[in-house]
C-alpha positions as CSV (number, residue, x, y, z in Angstrom):
1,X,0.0,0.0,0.0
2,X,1.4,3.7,-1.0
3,X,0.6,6.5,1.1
4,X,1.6,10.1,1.6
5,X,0.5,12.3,4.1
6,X,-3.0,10.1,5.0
7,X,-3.4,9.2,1.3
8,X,-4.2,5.9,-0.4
9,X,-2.4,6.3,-4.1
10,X,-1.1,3.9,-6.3
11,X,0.9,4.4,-9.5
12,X,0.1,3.1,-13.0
13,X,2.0,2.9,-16.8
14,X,5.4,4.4,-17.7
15,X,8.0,5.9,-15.4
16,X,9.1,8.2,-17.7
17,X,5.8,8.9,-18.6
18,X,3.9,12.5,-18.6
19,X,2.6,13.0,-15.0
20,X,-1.4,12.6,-15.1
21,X,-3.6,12.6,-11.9
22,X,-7.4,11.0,-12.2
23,X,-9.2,12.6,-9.3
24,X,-13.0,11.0,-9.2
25,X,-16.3,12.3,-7.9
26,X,-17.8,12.5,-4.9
27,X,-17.4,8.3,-3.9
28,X,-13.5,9.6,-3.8
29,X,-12.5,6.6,-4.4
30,X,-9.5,5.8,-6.9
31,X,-11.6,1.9,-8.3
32,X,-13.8,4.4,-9.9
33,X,-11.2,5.1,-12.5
34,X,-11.3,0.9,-13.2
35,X,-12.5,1.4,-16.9
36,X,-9.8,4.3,-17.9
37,X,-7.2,2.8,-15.9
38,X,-5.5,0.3,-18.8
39,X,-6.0,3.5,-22.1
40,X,-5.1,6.5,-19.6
41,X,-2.0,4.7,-18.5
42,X,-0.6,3.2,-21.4
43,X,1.7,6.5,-22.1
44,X,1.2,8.1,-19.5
45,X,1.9,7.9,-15.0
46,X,-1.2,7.6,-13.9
47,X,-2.0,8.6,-10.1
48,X,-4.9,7.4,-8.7
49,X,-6.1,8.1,-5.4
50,X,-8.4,7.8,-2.5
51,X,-9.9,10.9,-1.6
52,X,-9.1,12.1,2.3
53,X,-12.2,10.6,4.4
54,X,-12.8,8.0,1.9
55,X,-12.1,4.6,1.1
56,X,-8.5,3.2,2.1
57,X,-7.1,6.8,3.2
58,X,-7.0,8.7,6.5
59,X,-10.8,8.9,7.4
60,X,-10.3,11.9,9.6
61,X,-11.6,15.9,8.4
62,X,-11.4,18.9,9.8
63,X,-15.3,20.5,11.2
64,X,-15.1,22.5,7.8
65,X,-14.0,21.2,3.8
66,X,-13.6,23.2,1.1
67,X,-12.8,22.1,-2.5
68,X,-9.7,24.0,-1.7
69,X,-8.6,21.0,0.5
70,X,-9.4,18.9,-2.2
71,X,-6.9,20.7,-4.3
72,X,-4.6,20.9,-1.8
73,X,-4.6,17.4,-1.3
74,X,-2.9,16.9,-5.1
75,X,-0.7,19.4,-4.3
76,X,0.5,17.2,-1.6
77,X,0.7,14.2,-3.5
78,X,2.6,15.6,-6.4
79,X,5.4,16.9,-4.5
80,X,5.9,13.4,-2.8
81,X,6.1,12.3,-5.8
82,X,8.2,15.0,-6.9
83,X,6.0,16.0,-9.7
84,X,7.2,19.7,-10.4
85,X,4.0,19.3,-12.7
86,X,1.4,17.1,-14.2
87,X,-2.3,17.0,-15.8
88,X,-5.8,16.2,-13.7
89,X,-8.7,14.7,-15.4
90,X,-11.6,15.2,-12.9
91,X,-14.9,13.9,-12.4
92,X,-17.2,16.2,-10.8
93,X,-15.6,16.7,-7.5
94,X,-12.6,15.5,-9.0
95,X,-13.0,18.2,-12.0
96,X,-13.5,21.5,-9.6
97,X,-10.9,20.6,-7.5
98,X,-8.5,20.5,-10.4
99,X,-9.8,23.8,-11.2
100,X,-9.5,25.3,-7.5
101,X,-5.4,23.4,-7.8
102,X,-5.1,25.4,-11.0
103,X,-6.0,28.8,-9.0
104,X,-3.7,28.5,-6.5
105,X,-1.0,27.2,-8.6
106,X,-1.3,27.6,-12.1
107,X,2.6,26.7,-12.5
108,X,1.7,22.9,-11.7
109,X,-1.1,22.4,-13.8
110,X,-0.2,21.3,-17.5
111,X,-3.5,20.4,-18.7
112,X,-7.3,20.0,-17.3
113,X,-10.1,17.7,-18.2
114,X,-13.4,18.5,-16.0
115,X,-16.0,16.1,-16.3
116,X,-19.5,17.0,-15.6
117,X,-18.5,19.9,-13.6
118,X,-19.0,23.4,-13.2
119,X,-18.5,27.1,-12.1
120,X,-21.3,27.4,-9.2
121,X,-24.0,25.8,-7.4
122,X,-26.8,24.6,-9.4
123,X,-30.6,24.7,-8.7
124,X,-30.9,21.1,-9.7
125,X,-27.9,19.6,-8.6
126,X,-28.6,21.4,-5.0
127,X,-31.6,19.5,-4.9
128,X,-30.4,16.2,-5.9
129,X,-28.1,16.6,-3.1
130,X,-31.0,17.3,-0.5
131,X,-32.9,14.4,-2.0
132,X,-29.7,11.9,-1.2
133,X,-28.5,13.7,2.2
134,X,-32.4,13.1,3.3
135,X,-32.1,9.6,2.6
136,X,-29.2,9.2,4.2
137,X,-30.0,10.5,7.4
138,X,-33.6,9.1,7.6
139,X,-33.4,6.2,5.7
140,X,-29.6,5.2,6.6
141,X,-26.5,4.0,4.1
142,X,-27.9,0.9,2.1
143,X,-31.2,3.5,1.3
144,X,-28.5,5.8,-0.3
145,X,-26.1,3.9,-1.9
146,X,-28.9,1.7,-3.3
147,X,-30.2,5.4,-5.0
148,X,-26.9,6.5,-5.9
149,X,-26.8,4.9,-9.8
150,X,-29.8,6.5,-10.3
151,X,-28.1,10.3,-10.4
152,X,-24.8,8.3,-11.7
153,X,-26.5,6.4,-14.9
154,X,-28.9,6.3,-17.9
155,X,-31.7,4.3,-16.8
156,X,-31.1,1.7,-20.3
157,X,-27.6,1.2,-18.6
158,X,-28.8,0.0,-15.0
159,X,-31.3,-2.1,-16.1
160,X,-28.5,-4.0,-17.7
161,X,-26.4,-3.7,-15.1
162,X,-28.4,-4.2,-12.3
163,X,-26.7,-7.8,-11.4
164,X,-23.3,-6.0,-11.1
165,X,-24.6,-3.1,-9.4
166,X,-26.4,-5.5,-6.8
167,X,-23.0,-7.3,-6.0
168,X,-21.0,-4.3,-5.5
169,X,-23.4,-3.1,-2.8
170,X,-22.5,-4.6,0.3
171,X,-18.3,-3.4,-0.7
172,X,-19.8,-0.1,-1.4
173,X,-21.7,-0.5,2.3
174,X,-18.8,-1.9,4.1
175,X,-16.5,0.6,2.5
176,X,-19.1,3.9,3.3
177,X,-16.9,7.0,5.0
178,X,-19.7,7.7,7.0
179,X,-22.5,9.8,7.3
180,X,-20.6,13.3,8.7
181,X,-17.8,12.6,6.2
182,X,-20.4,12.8,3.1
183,X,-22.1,15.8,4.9
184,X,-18.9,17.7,4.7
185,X,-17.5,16.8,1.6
186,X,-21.3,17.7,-0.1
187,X,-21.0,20.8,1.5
188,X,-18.2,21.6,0.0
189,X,-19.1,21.4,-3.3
190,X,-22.1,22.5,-3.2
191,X,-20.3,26.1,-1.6
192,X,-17.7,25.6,-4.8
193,X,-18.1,29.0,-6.4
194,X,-15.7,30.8,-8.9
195,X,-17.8,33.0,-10.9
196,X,-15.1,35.3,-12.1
197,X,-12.8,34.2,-10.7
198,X,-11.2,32.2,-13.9
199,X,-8.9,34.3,-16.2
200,X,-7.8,34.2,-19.6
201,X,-4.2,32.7,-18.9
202,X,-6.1,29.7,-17.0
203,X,-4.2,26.2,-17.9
204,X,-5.6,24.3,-21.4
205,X,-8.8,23.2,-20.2
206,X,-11.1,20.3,-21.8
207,X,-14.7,20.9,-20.4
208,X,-16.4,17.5,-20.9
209,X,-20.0,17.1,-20.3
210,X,-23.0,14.3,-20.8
211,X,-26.1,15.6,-22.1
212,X,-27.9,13.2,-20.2
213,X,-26.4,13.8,-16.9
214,X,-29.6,13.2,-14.3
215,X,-27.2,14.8,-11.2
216,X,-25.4,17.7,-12.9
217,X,-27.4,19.5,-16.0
218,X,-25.2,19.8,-18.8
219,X,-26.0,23.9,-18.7
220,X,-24.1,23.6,-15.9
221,X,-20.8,22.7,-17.8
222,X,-21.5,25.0,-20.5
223,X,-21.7,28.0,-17.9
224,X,-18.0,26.6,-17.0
225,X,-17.0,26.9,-20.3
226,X,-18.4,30.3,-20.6
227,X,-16.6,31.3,-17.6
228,X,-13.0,30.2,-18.9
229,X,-13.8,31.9,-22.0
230,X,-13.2,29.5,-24.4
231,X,-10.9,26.4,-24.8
232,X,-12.5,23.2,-25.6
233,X,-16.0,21.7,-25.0
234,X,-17.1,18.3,-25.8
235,X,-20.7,16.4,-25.7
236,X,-21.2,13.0,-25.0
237,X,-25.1,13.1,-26.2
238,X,-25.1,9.8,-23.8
239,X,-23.5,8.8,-20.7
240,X,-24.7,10.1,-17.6
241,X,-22.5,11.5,-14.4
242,X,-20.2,8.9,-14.9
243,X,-20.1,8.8,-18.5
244,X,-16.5,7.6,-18.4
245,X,-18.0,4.4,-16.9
246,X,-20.9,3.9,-18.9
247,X,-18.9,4.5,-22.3
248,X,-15.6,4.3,-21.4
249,X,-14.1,3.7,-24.9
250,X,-15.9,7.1,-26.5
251,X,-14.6,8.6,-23.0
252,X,-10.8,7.7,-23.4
253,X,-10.6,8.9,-26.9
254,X,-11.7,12.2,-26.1
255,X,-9.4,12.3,-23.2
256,X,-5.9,11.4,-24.9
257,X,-6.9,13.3,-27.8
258,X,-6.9,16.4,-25.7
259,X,-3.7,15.6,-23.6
260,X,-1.9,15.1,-26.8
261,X,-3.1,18.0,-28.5
């Protein structure tokens, strides 16, 4: 097991290979990247990561998380690495973390891929998180995790997958951070807010969204692109939140193309 300052990572592809962090979504944990892992790592080091409070790294948080913290957390890992710099690909939580890193250090970001992210809080995505934070507190863990796919994936896509979905249940139960650690970790991005704050100099950015996202409305990711003023933007028309899972071939392309543009 790696570790670095409370962290869970592990290391994938090429030594010599360009520096490339995969930060997922709220879950935080680094299996979500299982489907990219083999294509993203082929040329380049993949990192991989469990999010602090999650999965297999230090489960304590401060009373107060920011998506700062997130970003800070990267920071962290890089330079125990010794990574002077290197790329994020981001999913969600993932994605506006990489975006708060490239704030505060622009110099260490090479490139950015947000996925299903954005800007500022959204009216829907506010209340999909109310909707899950209710049933987690009323209805307890299995009640939300057993919701969770339907904010993550098409509906075509868990009816085929409901088998596998079933059998990862009781890891994803026995693996929970808990209820406070979700709590906080929402709270912080649903406070995530840099309307303005993005500038013209920002790193290359690829902002990817899914059309069909039921969690985070693909307006959302076209404000963010907005808001950088410019760079590149690319639908999946299908995919849902975790359209890197549910197409992961279409997802990879679109990826590598952009990190070797």
């Amino acid at each position: 097991m790696a570790e670095a300052g409370g962290l869970y990572y592990e290391l994938h592809g090429p030594q010599d290979g360009p520096p490339l962090i995969l930060s997922s979504g709220l879950g935080g944990s680094a299996s979500y990247w299982a489907p990219n892992l083999a294509a993203l790592a082929e040329r380049h080091r993949v990192l991989v990561y469990d999010h602090r409070g999650t999965g297999r790294s230090d489960r304590a948080l401060p009373d107060v998380v920011t998506v700062d913290d997130f970003a800070d957390d990267m920071l962290m890992l890089m330079d125990a690495l010794g990574w002077a710099r290197a790329s994020v690909v981001g999913h969600a939580a993932g994605g506006v973390a990489g975006l708060a890193l490239g704030m505060k250090a622009t110099e260490r970001l090479e490139k950015l891929v947000v996925v299903n992210g954005w800007a500022s809080p959204d009216p829907h995505f506010l209340r999909c998180f109310e909707a899950r934070l209710n049933l987690l507190r009323h209805s307890g863990v299995e009640a939300f995790l057993r919701a969770q796919p339907i904010f993550l994936y098409p509906a075509a896509w868990i009816s085929a997958n409901t088998a596998a979905l079933d059998a990862e249940l009781p890891h994803q139960i026995a693996g929970f951070p808990g209820v406070e650690n979700m709590e906080k970790r929402i709270a912080a991005l649903a406070a995530f807010d840099v309307r303005g704050e993005l500038y013209d100099k920002f790193v290359p950015t690829l902002v990817l969204i899914a059309e069909d996202d039921m969690l985070v409305p693909s307006s959302a990711g076209s404000r963010l692109y907005r808001e950088l003023n410019g760079y590149w933007l690319e639908t999946m028309q299908k995919g849902g939140h975790a359209c890197n899972v549910t197409r992961p071939d279409f997802f990879n392309e679109i990826v590598l193309k952009f990190l070797g543009s």
